[in-house]
Short mmCIF file of C-alpha atoms in Angstrom, two decimals:
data_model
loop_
_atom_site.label_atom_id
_atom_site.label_comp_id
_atom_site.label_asym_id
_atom_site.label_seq_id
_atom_site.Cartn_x
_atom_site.Cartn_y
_atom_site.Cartn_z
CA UNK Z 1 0.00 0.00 0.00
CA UNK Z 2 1.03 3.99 -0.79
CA UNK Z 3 0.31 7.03 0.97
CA UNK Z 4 -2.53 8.87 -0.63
CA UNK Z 5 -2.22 11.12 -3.78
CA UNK Z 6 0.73 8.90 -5.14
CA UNK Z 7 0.75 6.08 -7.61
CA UNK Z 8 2.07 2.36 -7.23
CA UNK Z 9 4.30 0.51 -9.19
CA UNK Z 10 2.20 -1.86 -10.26
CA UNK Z 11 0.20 1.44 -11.62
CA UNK Z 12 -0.17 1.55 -15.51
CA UNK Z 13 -1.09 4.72 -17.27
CA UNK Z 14 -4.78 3.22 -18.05
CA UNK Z 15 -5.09 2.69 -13.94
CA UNK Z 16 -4.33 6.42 -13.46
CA UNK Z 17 -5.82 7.21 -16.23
CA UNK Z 18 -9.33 5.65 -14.56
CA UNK Z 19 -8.55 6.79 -11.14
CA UNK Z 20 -8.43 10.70 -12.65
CA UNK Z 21 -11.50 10.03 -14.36
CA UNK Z 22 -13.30 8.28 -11.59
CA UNK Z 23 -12.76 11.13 -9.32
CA UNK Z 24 -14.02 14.00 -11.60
CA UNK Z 25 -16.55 11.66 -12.26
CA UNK Z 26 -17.73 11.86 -8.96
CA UNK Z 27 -16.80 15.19 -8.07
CA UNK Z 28 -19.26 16.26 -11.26
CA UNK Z 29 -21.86 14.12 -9.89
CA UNK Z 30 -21.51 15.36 -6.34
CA UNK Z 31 -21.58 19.29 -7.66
CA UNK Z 32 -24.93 18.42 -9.95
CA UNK Z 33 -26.05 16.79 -6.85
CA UNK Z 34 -26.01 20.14 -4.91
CA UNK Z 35 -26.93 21.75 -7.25
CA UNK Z 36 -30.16 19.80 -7.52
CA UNK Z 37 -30.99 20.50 -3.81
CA UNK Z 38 -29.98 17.03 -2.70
CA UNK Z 39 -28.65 17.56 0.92
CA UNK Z 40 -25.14 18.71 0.34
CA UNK Z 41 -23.54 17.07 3.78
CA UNK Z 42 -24.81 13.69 2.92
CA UNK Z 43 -23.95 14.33 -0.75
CA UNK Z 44 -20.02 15.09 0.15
CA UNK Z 45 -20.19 12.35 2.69
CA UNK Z 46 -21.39 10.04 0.55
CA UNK Z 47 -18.63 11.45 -2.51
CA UNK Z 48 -15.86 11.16 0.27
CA UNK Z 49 -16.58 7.29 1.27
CA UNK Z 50 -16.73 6.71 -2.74
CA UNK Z 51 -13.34 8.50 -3.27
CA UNK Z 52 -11.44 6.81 -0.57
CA UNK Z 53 -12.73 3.14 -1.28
CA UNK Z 54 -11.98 3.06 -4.28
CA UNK Z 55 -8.41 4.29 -3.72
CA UNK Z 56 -8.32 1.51 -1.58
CA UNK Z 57 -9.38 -0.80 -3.95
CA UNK Z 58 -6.57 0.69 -6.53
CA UNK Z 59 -3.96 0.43 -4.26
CA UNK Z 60 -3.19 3.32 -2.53
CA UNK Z 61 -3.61 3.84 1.40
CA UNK Z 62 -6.25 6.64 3.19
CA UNK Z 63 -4.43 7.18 5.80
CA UNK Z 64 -0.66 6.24 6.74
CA UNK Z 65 1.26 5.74 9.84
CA UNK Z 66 0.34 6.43 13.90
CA UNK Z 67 -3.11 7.96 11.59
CA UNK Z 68 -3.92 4.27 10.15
CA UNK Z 69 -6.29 1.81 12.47
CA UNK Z 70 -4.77 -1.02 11.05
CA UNK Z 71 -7.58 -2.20 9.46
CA UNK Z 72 -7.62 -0.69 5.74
CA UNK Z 73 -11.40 -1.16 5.70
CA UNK Z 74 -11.78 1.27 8.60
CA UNK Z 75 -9.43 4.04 7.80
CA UNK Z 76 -12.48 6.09 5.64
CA UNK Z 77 -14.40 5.95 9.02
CA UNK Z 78 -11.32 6.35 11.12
CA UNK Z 79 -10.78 9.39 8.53
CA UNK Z 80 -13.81 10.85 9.37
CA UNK Z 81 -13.39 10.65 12.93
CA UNK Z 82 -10.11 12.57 13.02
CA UNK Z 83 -11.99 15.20 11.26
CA UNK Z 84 -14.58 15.58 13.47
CA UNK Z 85 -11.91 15.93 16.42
CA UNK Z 86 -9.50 18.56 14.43
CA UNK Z 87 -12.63 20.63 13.44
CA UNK Z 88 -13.83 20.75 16.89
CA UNK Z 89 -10.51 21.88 18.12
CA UNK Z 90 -10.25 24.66 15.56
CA UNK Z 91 -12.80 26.41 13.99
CA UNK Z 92 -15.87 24.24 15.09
CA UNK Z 93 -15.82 25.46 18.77
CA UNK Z 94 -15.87 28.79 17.53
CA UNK Z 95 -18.66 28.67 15.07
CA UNK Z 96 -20.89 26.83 17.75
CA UNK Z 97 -20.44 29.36 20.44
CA UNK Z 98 -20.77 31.85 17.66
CA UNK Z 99 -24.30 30.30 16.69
CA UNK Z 100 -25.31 29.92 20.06
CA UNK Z 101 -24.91 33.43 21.09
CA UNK Z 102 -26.40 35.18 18.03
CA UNK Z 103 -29.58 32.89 19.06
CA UNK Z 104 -29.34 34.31 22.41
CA UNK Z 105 -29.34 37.83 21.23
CA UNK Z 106 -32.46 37.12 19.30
CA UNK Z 107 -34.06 35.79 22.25
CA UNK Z 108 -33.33 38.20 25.04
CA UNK Z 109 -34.20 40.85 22.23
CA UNK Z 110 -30.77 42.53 21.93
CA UNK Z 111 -30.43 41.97 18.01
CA UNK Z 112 -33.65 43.96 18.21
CA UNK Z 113 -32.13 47.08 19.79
CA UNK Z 114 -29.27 47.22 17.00
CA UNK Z 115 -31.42 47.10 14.33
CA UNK Z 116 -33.80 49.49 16.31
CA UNK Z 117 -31.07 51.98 16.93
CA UNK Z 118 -28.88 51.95 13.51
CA UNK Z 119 -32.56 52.27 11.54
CA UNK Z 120 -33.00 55.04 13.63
CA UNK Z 121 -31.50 58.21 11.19
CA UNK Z 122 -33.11 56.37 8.31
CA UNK Z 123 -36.64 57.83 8.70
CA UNK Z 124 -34.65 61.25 8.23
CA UNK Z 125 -34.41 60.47 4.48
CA UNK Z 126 -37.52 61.07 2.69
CA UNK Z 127 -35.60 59.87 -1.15
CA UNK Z 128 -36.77 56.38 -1.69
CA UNK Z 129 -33.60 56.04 -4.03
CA UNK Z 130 -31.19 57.43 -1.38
CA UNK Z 131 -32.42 54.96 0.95
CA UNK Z 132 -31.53 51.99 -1.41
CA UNK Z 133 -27.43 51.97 -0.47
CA UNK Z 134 -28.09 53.16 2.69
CA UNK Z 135 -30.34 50.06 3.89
CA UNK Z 136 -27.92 47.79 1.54
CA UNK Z 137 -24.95 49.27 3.45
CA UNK Z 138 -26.56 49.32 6.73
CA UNK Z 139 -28.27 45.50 6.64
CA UNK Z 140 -24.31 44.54 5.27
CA UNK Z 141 -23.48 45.96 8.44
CA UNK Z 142 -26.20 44.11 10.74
CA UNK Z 143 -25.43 40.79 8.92
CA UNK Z 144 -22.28 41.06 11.47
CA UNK Z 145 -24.46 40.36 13.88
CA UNK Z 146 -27.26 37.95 12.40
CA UNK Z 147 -25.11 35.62 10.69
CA UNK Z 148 -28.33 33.69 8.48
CA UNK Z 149 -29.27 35.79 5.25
CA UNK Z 150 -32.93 34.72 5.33
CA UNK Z 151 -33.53 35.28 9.41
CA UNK Z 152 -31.88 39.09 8.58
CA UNK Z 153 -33.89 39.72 5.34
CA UNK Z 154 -37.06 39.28 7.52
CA UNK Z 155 -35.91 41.45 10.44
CA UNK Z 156 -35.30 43.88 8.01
CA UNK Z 157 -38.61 43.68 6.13
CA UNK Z 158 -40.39 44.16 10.01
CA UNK Z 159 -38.23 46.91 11.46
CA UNK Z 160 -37.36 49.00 8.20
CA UNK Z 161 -40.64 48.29 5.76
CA UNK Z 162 -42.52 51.19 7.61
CA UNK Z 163 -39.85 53.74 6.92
CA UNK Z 164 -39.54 52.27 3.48
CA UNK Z 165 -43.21 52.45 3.00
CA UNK Z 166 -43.53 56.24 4.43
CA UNK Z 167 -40.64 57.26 1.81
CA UNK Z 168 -42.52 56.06 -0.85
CA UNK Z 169 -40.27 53.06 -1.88
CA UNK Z 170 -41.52 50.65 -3.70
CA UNK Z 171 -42.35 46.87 -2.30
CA UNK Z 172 -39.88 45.46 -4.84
CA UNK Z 173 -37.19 47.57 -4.50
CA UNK Z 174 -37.01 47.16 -0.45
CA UNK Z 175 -37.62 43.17 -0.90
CA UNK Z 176 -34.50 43.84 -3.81
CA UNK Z 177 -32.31 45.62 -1.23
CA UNK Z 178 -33.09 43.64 1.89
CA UNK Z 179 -32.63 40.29 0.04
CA UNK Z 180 -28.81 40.91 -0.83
CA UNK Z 181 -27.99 42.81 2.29
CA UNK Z 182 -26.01 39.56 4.04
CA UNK Z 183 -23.30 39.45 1.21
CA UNK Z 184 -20.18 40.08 2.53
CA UNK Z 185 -18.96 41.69 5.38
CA UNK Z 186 -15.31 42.20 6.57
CA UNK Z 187 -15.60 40.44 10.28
CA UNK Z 188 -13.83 38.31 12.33
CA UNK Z 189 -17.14 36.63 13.80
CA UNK Z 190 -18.20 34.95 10.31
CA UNK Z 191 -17.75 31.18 10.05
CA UNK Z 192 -16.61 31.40 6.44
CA UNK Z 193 -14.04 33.60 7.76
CA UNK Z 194 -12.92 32.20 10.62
CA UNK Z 195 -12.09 28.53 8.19
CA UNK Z 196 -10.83 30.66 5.95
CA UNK Z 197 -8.23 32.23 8.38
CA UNK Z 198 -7.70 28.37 9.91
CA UNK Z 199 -7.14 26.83 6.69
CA UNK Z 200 -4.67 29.74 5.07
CA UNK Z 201 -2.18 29.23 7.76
CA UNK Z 202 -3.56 32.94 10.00
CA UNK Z 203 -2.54 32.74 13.79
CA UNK Z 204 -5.69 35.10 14.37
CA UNK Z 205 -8.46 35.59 11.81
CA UNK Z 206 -8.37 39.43 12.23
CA UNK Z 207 -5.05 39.81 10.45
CA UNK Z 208 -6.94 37.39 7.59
CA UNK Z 209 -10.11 39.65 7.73
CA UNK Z 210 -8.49 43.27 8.07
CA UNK Z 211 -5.13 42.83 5.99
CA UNK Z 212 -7.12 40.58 3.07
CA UNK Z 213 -11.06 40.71 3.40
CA UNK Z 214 -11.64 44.00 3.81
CA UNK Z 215 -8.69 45.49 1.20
CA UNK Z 216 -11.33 43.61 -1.52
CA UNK Z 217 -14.96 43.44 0.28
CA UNK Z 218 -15.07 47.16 1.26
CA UNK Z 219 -14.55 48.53 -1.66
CA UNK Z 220 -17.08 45.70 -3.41
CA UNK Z 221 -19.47 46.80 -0.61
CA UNK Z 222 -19.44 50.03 -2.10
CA UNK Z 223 -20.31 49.58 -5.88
CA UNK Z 224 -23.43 47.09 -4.91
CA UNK Z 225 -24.50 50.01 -3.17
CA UNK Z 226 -24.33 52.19 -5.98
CA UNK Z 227 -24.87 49.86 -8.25
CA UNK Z 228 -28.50 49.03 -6.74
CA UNK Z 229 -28.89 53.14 -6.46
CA UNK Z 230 -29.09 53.28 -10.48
CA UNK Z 231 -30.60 49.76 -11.05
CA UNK Z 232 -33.80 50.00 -8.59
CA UNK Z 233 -33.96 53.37 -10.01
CA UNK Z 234 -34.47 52.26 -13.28
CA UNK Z 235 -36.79 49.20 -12.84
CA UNK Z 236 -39.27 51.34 -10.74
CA UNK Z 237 -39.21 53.98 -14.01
CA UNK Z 238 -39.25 51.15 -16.91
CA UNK Z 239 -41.79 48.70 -15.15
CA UNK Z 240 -44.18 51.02 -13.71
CA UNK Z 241 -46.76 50.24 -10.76
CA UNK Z 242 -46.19 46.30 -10.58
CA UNK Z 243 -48.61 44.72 -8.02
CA UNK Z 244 -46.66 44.08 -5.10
CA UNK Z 245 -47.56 44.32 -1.46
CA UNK Z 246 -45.77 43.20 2.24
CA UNK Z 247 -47.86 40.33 3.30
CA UNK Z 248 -47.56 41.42 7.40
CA UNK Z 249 -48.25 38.09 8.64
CA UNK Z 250 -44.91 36.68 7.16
CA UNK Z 251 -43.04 39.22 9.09
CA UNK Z 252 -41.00 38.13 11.89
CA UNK Z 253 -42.32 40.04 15.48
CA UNK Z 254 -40.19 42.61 16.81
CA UNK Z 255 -39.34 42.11 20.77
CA UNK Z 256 -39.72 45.43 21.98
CA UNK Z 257 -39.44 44.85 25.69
CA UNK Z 258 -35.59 44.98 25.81
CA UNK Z 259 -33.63 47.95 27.18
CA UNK Z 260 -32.24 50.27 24.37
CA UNK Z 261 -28.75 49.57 26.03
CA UNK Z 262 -29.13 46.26 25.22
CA UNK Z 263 -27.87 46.99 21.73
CA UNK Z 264 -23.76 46.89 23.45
CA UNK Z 265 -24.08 43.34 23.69
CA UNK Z 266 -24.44 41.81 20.18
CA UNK Z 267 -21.56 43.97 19.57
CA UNK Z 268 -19.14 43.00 22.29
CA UNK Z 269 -17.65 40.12 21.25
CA UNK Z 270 -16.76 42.18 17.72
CA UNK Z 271 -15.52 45.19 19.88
CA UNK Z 272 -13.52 43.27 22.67
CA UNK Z 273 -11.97 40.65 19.18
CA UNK Z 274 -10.63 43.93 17.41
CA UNK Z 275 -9.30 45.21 21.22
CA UNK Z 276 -7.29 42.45 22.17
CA UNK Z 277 -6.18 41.84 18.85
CA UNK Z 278 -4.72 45.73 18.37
CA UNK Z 279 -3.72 45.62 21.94
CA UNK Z 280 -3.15 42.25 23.58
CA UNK Z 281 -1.88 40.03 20.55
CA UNK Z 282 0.69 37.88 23.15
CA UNK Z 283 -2.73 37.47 25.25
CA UNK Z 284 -4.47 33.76 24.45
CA UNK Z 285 -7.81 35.15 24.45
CA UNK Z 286 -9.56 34.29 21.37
CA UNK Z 287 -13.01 34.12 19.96
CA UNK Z 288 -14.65 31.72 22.04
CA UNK Z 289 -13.80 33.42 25.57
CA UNK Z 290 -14.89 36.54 24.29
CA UNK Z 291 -17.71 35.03 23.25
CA UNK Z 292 -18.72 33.26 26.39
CA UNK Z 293 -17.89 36.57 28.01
CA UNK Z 294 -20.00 38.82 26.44
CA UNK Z 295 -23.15 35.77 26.84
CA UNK Z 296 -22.22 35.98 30.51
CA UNK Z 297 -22.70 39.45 31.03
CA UNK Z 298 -25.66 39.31 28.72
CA UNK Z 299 -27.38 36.46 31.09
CA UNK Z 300 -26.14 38.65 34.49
CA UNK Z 301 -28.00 41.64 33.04
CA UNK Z 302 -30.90 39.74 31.83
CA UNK Z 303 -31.41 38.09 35.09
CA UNK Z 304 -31.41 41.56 36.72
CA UNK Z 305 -33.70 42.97 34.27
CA UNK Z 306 -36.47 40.07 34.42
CA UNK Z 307 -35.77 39.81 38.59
CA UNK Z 308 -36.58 35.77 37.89
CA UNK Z 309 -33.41 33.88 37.91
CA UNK Z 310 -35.22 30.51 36.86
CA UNK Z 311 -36.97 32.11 33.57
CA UNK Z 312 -33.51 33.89 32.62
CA UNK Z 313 -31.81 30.11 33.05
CA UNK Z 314 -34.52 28.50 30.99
CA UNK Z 315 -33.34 31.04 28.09
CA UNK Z 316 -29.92 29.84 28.29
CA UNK Z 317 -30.92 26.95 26.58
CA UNK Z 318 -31.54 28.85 23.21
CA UNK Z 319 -27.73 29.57 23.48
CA UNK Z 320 -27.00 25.44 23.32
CA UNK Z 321 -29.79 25.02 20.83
CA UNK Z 322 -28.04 27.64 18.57
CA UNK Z 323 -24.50 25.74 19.01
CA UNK Z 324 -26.72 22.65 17.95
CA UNK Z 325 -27.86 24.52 14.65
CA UNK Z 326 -24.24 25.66 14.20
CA UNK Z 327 -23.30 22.06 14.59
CA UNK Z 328 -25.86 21.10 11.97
CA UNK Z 329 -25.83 24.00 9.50
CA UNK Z 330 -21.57 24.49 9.65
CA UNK Z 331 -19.53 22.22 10.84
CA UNK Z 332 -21.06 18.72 9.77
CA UNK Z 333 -20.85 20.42 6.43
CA UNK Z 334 -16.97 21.56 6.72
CA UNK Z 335 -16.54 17.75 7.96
CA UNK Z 336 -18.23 16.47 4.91
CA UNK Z 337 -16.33 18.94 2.60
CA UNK Z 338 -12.90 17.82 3.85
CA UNK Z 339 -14.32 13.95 3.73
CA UNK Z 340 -14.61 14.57 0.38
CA UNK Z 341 -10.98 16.20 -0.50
CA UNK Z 342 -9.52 13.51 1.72
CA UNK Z 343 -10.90 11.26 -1.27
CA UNK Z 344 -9.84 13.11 -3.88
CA UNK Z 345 -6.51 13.48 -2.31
CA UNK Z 346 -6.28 9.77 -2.06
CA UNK Z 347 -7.34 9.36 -5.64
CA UNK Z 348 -3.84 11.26 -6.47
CA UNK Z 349 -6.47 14.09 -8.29
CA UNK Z 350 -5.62 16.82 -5.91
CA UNK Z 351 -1.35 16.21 -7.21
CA UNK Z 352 -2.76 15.55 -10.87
CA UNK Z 353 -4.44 19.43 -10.79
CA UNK Z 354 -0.80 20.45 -9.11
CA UNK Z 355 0.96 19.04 -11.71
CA UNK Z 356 -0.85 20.69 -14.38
CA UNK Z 357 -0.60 24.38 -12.95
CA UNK Z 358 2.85 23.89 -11.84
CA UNK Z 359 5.38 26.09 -13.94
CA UNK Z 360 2.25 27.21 -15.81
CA UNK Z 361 2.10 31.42 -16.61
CA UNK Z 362 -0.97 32.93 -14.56
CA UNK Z 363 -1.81 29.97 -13.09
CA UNK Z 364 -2.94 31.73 -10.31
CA UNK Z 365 -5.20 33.99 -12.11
CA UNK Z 366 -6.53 30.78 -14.05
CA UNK Z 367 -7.16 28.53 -10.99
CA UNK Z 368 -9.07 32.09 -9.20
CA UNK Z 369 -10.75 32.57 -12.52
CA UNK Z 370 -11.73 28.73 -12.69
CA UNK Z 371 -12.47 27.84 -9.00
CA UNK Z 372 -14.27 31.25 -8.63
CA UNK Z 373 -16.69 30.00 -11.84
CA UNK Z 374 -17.58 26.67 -10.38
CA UNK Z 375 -18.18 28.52 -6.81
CA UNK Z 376 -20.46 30.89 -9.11
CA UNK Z 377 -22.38 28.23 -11.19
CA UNK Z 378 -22.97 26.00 -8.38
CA UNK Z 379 -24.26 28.71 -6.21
CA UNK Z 380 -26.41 30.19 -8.69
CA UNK Z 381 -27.92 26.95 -9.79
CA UNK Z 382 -27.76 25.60 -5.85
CA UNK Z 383 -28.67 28.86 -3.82
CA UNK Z 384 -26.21 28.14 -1.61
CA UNK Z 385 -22.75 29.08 -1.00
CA UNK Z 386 -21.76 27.41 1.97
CA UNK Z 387 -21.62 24.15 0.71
CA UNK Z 388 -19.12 25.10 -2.27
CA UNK Z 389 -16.77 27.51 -0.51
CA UNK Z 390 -16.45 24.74 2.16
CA UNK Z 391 -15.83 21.88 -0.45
CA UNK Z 392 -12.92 23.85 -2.30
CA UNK Z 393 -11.03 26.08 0.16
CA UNK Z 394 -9.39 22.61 1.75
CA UNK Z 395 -8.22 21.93 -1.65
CA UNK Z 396 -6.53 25.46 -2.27
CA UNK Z 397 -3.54 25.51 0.26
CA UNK Z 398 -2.66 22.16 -1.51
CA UNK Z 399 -2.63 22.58 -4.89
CA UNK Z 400 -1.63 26.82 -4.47
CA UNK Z 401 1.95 25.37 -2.28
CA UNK Z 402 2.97 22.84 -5.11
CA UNK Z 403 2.01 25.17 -7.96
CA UNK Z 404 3.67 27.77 -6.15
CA UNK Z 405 1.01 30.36 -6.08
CA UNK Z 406 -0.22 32.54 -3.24
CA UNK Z 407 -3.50 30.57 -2.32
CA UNK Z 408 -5.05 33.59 -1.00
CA UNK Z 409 -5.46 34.53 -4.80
CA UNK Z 410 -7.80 31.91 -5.16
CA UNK Z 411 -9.28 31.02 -2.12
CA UNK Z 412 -10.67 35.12 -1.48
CA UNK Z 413 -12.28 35.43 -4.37
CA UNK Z 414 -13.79 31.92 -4.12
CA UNK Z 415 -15.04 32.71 -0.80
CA UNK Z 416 -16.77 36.15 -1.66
CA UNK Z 417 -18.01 34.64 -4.74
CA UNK Z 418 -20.15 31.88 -2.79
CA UNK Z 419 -21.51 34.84 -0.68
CA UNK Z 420 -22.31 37.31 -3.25
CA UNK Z 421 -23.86 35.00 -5.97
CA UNK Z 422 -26.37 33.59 -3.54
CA UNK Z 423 -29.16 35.83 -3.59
CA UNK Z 424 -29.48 36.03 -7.47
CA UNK Z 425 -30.39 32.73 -7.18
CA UNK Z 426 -34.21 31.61 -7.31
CA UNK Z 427 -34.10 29.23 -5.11
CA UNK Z 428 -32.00 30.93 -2.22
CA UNK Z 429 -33.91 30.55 0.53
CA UNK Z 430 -33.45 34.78 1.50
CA UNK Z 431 -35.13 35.11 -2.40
CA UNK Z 432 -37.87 32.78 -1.61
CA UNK Z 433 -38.32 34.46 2.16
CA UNK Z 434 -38.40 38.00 0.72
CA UNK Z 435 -40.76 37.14 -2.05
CA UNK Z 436 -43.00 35.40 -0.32
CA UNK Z 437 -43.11 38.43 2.42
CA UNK Z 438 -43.74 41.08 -0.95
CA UNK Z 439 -46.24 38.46 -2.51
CA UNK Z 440 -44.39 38.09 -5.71
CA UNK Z 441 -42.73 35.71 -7.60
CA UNK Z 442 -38.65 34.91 -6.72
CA UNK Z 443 -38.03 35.59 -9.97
CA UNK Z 444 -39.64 39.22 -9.90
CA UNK Z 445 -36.75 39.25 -7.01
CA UNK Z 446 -34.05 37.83 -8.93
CA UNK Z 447 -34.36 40.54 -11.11
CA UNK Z 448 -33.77 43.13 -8.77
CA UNK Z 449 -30.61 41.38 -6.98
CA UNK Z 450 -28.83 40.23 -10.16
CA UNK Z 451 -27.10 43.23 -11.68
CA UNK Z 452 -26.00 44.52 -8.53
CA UNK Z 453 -24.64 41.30 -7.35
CA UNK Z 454 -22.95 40.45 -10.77
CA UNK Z 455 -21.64 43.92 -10.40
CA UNK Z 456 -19.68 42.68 -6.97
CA UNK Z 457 -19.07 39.82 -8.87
CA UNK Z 458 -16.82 41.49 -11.34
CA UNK Z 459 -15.45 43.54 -8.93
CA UNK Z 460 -14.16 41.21 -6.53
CA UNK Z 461 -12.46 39.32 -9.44
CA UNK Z 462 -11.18 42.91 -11.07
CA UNK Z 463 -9.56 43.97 -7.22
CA UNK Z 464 -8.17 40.40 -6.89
CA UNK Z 465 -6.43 40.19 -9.59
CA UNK Z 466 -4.93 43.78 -9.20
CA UNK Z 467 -4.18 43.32 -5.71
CA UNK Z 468 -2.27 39.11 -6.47
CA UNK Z 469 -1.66 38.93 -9.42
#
């Protein structure tokens, strides 16, 4: 037996021949798969188990050394395993006390107070058009906060629709705006960011988010904004008075008993990351004490507020049963991603692409271009992102080091692709949330979000390519 990704003696060209073709086999079938709406963590499971049997069958090992159970038969399970464990002592922890706490904002009302509060200087704008970037820019913002597209989009639609309505913008244009508000947002408390940061070799994912992120998202940020200025604009004058109307019983209720200085504590943990970071870097304080932190002081004040210790404990349970969606929604999904490239590694494709780039002119810009287009088509087709930025970005590092090639260059753009793409698809679930709120059909939705979002599209490819190449 031989370690995974290289090729036996006994090997003749026709065997890796088959092996290369077996695995893009399956990685095609996997991607059509998602993009069908088949569940994507039992799809890359199931991919994974396919990959590395059959490279046992062919000859080559899954895993090697102290890693191997000594039982070839169990090393895809064993495999698996050992994922589970290194994702739960990186990033995993992190997302799950990241999920847990933004569902204990939500419940103690504080995610309410933000909104409340930032929304605030809004009514002062009577231009429906001036309001489009500034609710795009101000729900990219809040999406710091309320990490799920579709759960934002209807907070939005609840707290902002009545300013909206009283500056005479139209139903289609807010349900356009609000639907591609979570996009991308420079932050050190977004999953995608924090693998990101874990898999391109960052110590702390600020330096990943403030030195790389932000140098490309900000400035993206900026033309959707503008972009959906000119765009709304000109569908409200070239379509005319199209039947559209906020269905109020789809809107998400507002909890309006919480203390305006409530709003500090979704916050914190954003505030107190950037603090230590700029000021304490030799401290070992990272995300999930701040995090835990921040809850506690949000639980000590709650308890005070509400003068009932026993109803403030039973709402600490939301905070577990949003680690248990994290768990769910993130991290089984990053463990069935990197299942999958554990396969392809051990099918030797992961070398074969590394081969191919290596020496090659550009191939950075071609790999960005070409792993950027996949993470576009899939999403679009898919309506979601998640899945295919957490598929590729294990396989970047690997092929980027033997081609030689920065593997931010690819991996960025990949990343903001998945997240930017997503809401001009008609079957995101934010498109089919917002739509069904406005009473319209996604597509009707679509149609506002698209040329914005293919706007950041271009851009993000334009600035990474003038900022790596």
């Amino acid at each position: 037996m031989t370690p995974p990704g290289t090729i036996p003696p006994t090997y003749c060209p026709n065997a890796v021949m088959f092996a290369t073709i077996f695995a893009i086999l399956i990685l095609v079938l996997a991607g059509w798969a998602i993009a069908k709406n088949y569940d994507a963590k039992v799809v890359l499971f199931a991919a994974g188990f396919l990959l590395m049997y059959a490279a046992l069958i062919m000859g080559s090992d899954v895993l090697t050394g102290k890693d191997a159970s000594g039982l070839a038969w169990a090393d895809p399970f064993k495999a698996v395993k050992d994922l589970f464990i290194k994702q739960y002592a990186n990033a995993g922890l992190i997302i799950l006390t990241l999920f847990g706490f933004a569902a204990y904002m939500s419940k103690i009302g504080a995610n309410d107070k933000v909104i409340e509060l930032l929304s605030r200087p809004l009514a002062a704008v009577k231009s429906p058009y001036i309001l489009v970037p500034l609710v795009f820019w101000l729900g990219t913002l809040l999406s710091i906060i309320i990490p799920s597209a579709a759960s934002l989009a209807v907070i939005l639609m609840a707290t902002l629709y009545p300013v909206l309505k009283a500056a005479k913008m139209t139903p289609l244009t807010a349900a356009g705006v609000i639907a591609t508000t979570a996009t991308i947002v420079p932050t050190p408390l977004g999953g995608d960011n924090v693998v990101a940061a874990r898999v391109l070799g960052f110590d702390h994912v600020v330096d990943y988010v403030f030195y790389h992120h932000a140098v490309i998202s900000i400035p993206v940020i900026i033309v959707m904004g503008i972009v959906h200025y000119f765009w709304q604009k000109h569908l409200d004058r070239t379509e005319g008075a199209i039947k559209a109307a906020v269905d109020e019983s789809e809107l998400r209720q507002v909890n309006a008993d919480a203390p305006a200085w409530y709003a500090v504590f979704p916050v914190l943990p954003l505030g107190l990351t950037i603090f230590f970071w700029a000021f304490f870097k030799h401290a070992k304080v990272g995300l999930v004490e701040i995090t835990l932190f921040s809850f506690a002081l949000a639980f000590i004040a709650e308890t005070i507020r509400r003068r009932d210790v026993k109803a403030a404990m039973k709402d600490v349970s939301t905070f577990f049963n949003g680690m248990g969606d994290g768990f769910s929604k993130v991290v089984v999904l990053i463990v069935a991603a990197s299942t999958m490239v554990a396969g392809l590694k051990a099918m030797g494709l992961i070398d074969a692409i590394s081969g191919l780039v290596t020496g090659v002119e550009n191939a950075g810009a071609g790999l960005m271009l070409v792993f950027s287009g996949i993470t576009a088509l899939i999403t679009f087709v898919s309506g979601s992102g998640n899945a295919v930025f957490y598929s590729f970005i294990e396989l970047i590092p690997q092929i980027a080091d033997k081609a030689g090639i920065d593997p931010i260059m690819v991996a960025l753009p990949m990343q903001l692709t998945s997240n930017v793409i997503r809401a001009a698809s008609p079957v995101a679930a934010v498109v089919i949330i917002v739509a069904a709120v406005v009473k319209v059909n996604p597509l009707m939705v679509v149609k506002r979000t698209c040329v914005p979002l293919l706007s950041g599209f271009a851009a993000v490819l334009l600035l990474s390519l003038i900022r790596y190449a």
